[in-house]
Tab-separated table of C-alpha atoms in Angstrom:
chain	number	residue	atom	x	y	z
A	1	ASP	CA	93.496	46.161	-9.696
A	2	GLY	CA	91.990	44.198	-6.580
A	3	GLY	CA	88.187	43.860	-6.380
A	4	ILE	CA	85.311	41.691	-6.602
A	5	THR	CA	83.892	40.576	-9.871
A	6	GLN	CA	80.344	39.361	-10.174
A	7	SER	CA	79.105	37.648	-13.264
A	8	PRO	CA	76.900	37.538	-15.272
A	9	LYS	CA	75.599	41.176	-15.061
A	10	TYR	CA	72.251	40.246	-16.135
A	11	LEU	CA	70.579	36.762	-15.652
A	12	PHE	CA	67.138	35.250	-16.603
A	13	ARG	CA	65.524	32.337	-14.914
A	14	LYS	CA	62.861	29.942	-16.013
A	15	GLU	CA	60.439	28.429	-13.865
A	16	GLY	CA	61.838	25.638	-12.103
A	17	GLN	CA	65.383	26.253	-13.132
A	18	ASN	CA	68.002	26.779	-10.664
A	19	VAL	CA	70.742	29.481	-11.616
A	20	THR	CA	73.967	30.130	-10.029
A	21	LEU	CA	75.429	33.571	-9.699
A	22	SER	CA	79.402	33.798	-9.674
A	23	CYS	CA	81.482	36.094	-7.143
A	24	GLU	CA	85.073	36.254	-7.137
A	25	GLN	CA	87.451	38.310	-5.308
A	26	ASN	CA	91.515	39.126	-5.557
A	27	LEU	CA	91.421	41.167	-2.199
A	28	ASN	CA	92.561	38.274	-0.021
A	29	HIS	CA	89.694	38.840	2.250
A	30	ASP	CA	88.483	36.245	4.736
A	31	ALA	CA	85.035	37.271	4.999
A	32	MET	CA	82.127	37.448	2.107
A	33	TYR	CA	78.645	38.049	1.969
A	34	TRP	CA	75.558	37.930	-0.631
A	35	TYR	CA	72.771	40.482	-0.403
A	36	ARG	CA	69.369	41.006	-2.264
A	37	GLN	CA	68.211	44.400	-2.930
A	38	ASP	CA	64.712	45.503	-4.014
A	39	PRO	CA	63.704	48.635	-5.069
A	40	GLY	CA	63.579	51.163	-2.279
A	41	GLN	CA	64.478	48.798	0.275
A	42	GLY	CA	67.872	48.119	2.378
A	43	LEU	CA	70.228	45.162	1.488
A	44	ARG	CA	69.126	41.953	2.945
A	45	LEU	CA	71.883	39.264	3.964
A	46	ILE	CA	71.410	35.922	2.308
A	47	TYR	CA	74.478	34.300	3.674
A	48	TYR	CA	77.709	34.936	4.543
A	49	SER	CA	81.033	33.057	5.159
A	50	GLN	CA	83.884	34.093	7.384
A	51	ILE	CA	86.363	31.407	6.451
A	52	VAL	CA	86.835	28.733	3.587
A	53	ASN	CA	84.648	25.724	3.921
A	54	ASP	CA	82.058	27.663	6.516
A	55	PHE	CA	78.997	29.888	5.926
A	56	GLN	CA	76.117	31.008	7.792
A	57	LYS	CA	72.512	31.663	6.729
A	58	GLY	CA	71.580	35.253	6.758
A	59	ASP	CA	68.233	36.610	7.351
A	60	ILE	CA	66.536	35.305	4.055
A	61	ALA	CA	68.399	32.216	3.219
A	62	GLU	CA	65.205	30.150	2.199
A	63	GLY	CA	65.473	29.276	-1.473
A	64	TYR	CA	69.137	29.991	-2.039
A	65	SER	CA	72.230	28.040	-1.306
A	66	VAL	CA	76.028	28.713	-1.386
A	67	SER	CA	79.448	26.895	-1.202
A	68	ARG	CA	82.962	28.549	-0.131
A	69	GLU	CA	85.482	25.804	-1.459
A	70	LYS	CA	88.071	28.673	-2.350
A	71	LYS	CA	88.873	31.569	-0.537
A	72	GLU	CA	88.370	33.938	-3.586
A	73	SER	CA	85.133	32.309	-4.524
A	74	PHE	CA	81.702	32.325	-3.081
A	75	PRO	CA	79.020	31.408	-5.640
A	76	LEU	CA	75.252	32.008	-4.815
A	77	THR	CA	72.524	29.363	-6.439
A	78	VAL	CA	69.172	30.632	-6.631
A	79	THR	CA	67.047	27.621	-6.364
A	80	SER	CA	63.427	26.924	-7.773
A	81	ALA	CA	62.253	26.965	-4.402
A	82	GLN	CA	62.904	30.831	-4.310
A	83	LYS	CA	59.354	32.156	-5.618
A	84	ASN	CA	60.330	35.634	-5.973
A	85	PRO	CA	63.884	35.576	-7.443
A	86	THR	CA	63.799	38.863	-9.124
A	87	ALA	CA	65.980	41.274	-7.619
A	88	PHE	CA	69.721	42.945	-7.908
A	89	TYR	CA	72.091	40.490	-6.201
A	90	LEU	CA	75.243	42.196	-4.308
A	91	CYS	CA	78.192	39.962	-3.290
A	92	ALA	CA	80.469	41.598	-0.593
A	93	SER	CA	83.966	40.952	1.085
A	94	SER	CA	85.804	42.356	4.089
A	95	ILE	CA	89.096	42.067	5.450
A	96	VAL	CA	87.587	41.680	8.941
A	97	VAL	CA	84.282	41.068	9.894
A	98	LEU	CA	83.807	44.472	11.728
A	99	GLY	CA	85.157	46.416	8.901
A	100	PRO	CA	83.788	48.089	5.481
A	101	GLN	CA	82.656	45.429	3.026
A	102	HIS	CA	83.693	46.122	-0.615
A	103	PHE	CA	80.766	45.211	-3.298
A	104	GLY	CA	80.795	44.051	-6.708
A	105	ASP	CA	78.748	45.691	-9.232
A	106	GLY	CA	75.769	43.140	-8.899
A	107	THR	CA	73.893	40.771	-11.098
A	108	ARG	CA	70.411	41.532	-11.916
A	109	LEU	CA	68.271	38.287	-11.923
A	110	SER	CA	64.592	38.429	-13.843
A	111	ILE	CA	62.195	35.682	-14.528
A	112	LEU	CA	61.129	35.089	-17.947
B	1	GLY	CA	66.928	48.564	-15.795
B	2	GLU	CA	64.927	49.318	-12.519
B	3	SER	CA	66.537	51.861	-10.230
B	4	VAL	CA	67.522	51.001	-6.476
B	5	GLY	CA	66.275	54.557	-5.923
B	6	LEU	CA	62.715	53.955	-6.773
B	7	HIS	CA	60.434	55.390	-3.767
B	8	LEU	CA	63.266	56.580	-1.665
B	9	PRO	CA	63.323	60.340	-0.219
B	10	THR	CA	65.028	62.827	-2.501
B	11	LEU	CA	67.308	65.369	-1.597
B	12	SER	CA	68.007	67.970	-4.513
B	13	VAL	CA	70.966	70.269	-3.746
B	14	GLN	CA	72.386	72.817	-6.069
B	15	GLU	CA	76.158	72.345	-7.225
B	16	GLY	CA	78.413	74.083	-4.593
B	17	ASP	CA	76.040	73.583	-1.720
B	18	ASN	CA	76.574	71.610	1.047
B	19	SER	CA	74.454	68.225	1.590
B	20	ILE	CA	73.163	66.773	4.714
B	21	ILE	CA	72.065	63.083	4.496
B	22	ASN	CA	70.394	61.418	7.571
B	23	CYS	CA	69.948	58.148	9.155
B	24	ALA	CA	68.250	56.850	12.186
B	25	TYR	CA	68.984	53.774	13.606
B	26	SER	CA	67.044	51.560	16.104
B	27	ASN	CA	69.699	49.356	17.894
B	28	SER	CA	71.140	51.100	20.851
B	29	ALA	CA	73.664	48.331	20.972
B	30	SER	CA	75.146	49.381	17.410
B	31	ASP	CA	78.715	50.426	17.661
B	32	TYR	CA	80.227	50.543	14.134
B	33	PHE	CA	78.618	52.401	11.413
B	34	ILE	CA	79.251	52.993	7.629
B	35	TRP	CA	78.000	55.300	4.913
B	36	TYR	CA	77.897	54.034	1.355
B	37	LYS	CA	77.318	55.577	-2.143
B	38	GLN	CA	75.356	53.601	-5.015
B	39	GLU	CA	75.260	54.928	-8.307
B	40	SER	CA	72.622	53.548	-10.588
B	41	GLY	CA	73.280	50.020	-11.827
B	42	LYS	CA	76.537	49.557	-9.846
B	43	GLY	CA	77.631	47.996	-6.270
B	44	PRO	CA	77.983	50.464	-3.246
B	45	GLN	CA	81.200	52.057	-2.606
B	46	PHE	CA	82.655	52.720	0.776
B	47	ILE	CA	82.697	56.677	1.868
B	48	ILE	CA	83.478	56.709	5.476
B	49	ASP	CA	82.993	54.873	8.890
B	50	ILE	CA	82.680	55.889	12.580
B	51	ARG	CA	82.778	53.840	15.693
B	52	SER	CA	80.458	54.431	18.728
B	53	ASN	CA	83.704	55.945	20.734
B	54	MET	CA	83.724	58.894	18.488
B	55	ASP	CA	81.043	61.347	17.468
B	56	LYS	CA	82.395	62.883	14.498
B	57	ARG	CA	84.921	61.956	11.962
B	58	GLN	CA	86.173	63.633	8.604
B	59	GLY	CA	87.068	62.474	5.231
B	60	GLN	CA	87.862	64.340	1.939
B	61	ARG	CA	84.580	66.659	1.759
B	62	VAL	CA	82.607	64.293	3.923
B	63	THR	CA	81.964	64.409	7.354
B	64	VAL	CA	80.048	61.841	9.610
B	65	LEU	CA	78.441	62.835	12.644
B	66	LEU	CA	77.052	60.425	15.230
B	67	ASN	CA	74.551	61.144	18.252
B	68	LYS	CA	74.009	58.057	20.155
B	69	THR	CA	71.701	59.667	22.443
B	70	VAL	CA	68.984	60.027	19.833
B	71	LYS	CA	70.509	57.299	17.496
B	72	HIS	CA	71.058	59.534	14.431
B	73	LEU	CA	73.822	59.486	11.920
B	74	SER	CA	74.511	62.094	9.386
B	75	LEU	CA	76.647	62.269	6.403
B	76	GLN	CA	77.589	65.784	5.328
B	77	ILE	CA	79.054	66.557	1.974
B	78	ALA	CA	80.763	69.657	1.385
B	79	ALA	CA	80.735	71.654	-1.960
B	80	THR	CA	78.409	69.021	-3.897
B	81	GLN	CA	79.447	68.147	-7.218
B	82	PRO	CA	77.398	66.562	-10.111
B	83	GLY	CA	79.230	63.418	-9.385
B	84	ASP	CA	77.709	63.052	-6.017
B	85	SER	CA	74.373	62.328	-7.542
B	86	ALA	CA	73.640	58.621	-6.187
B	87	VAL	CA	71.773	57.102	-3.481
B	88	TYR	CA	73.342	57.081	-0.176
B	89	PHE	CA	72.732	54.805	2.804
B	90	CYS	CA	73.929	53.963	6.151
B	91	ALA	CA	74.668	50.648	7.518
B	92	GLU	CA	74.893	49.533	11.351
B	93	THR	CA	76.217	46.661	13.248
B	94	GLU	CA	77.179	45.888	16.479
B	95	THR	CA	80.386	44.007	17.663
B	96	ASP	CA	78.574	40.543	18.681
B	97	SER	CA	76.716	40.310	15.342
B	98	TRP	CA	80.009	38.961	13.562
B	99	GLY	CA	79.606	41.424	10.398
B	100	LYS	CA	75.473	41.366	10.234
B	101	PHE	CA	75.000	44.681	9.155
B	102	GLN	CA	71.557	46.420	9.017
B	103	PHE	CA	71.310	48.605	6.043
B	104	GLY	CA	69.129	51.680	5.809
B	105	ALA	CA	67.255	52.036	2.119
B	106	GLY	CA	68.941	55.277	1.256
B	107	THR	CA	68.124	58.674	0.192
B	108	GLN	CA	68.507	59.721	-3.492
B	109	VAL	CA	71.036	62.875	-4.010
B	110	VAL	CA	70.204	64.634	-6.848
B	111	VAL	CA	72.818	67.568	-7.779
B	112	THR	CA	71.352	70.425	-9.791
B	113	PRO	CA	73.516	72.780	-11.980
């Protein structure tokens, strides 16, 4: 079955540590997105990529970094510069930028 | 784990009744809208979408209504079932935004027997 796989499901970060969240899709979608979800709030865009080897900052990119070396993969690194990283992180993809986004089941990141 | 539904408005619906979930948007240039369903601990699932050249669109047991004059979107679920219990939220974008959507916080729907 086609879909988006995020791993791990739960992740813990120590102070000063960078952590990387994985996102893989086998939908052959060009566009991929990373969102942060906090309780009681709408999704906020961190980074997005419309094509391989290209990505753009979203509304809350500070303290995060991404890469898009392969069409199917869009990993997100939460750096030590992100002072409030505790959240639910969602990866999505879409076949066209003005179309429905398909989401993974998220990674919940917490601070140790 | 912590629920994404924390502090959200709640709609309590009896099983078999119809549900109406509302969403107000602010950008008058928005021309594409989506409704998503999110169950606890899962990613959002696409329900239905609508473009601004339409004011109504129907799917299986769901209808989306768009009122551009007052910038309002609603999702109607017919014959609500226990499996419909989830957070529902809308998303809006405009063509020139290149896929950057604005998402509402959502409404928690609770279906009671």
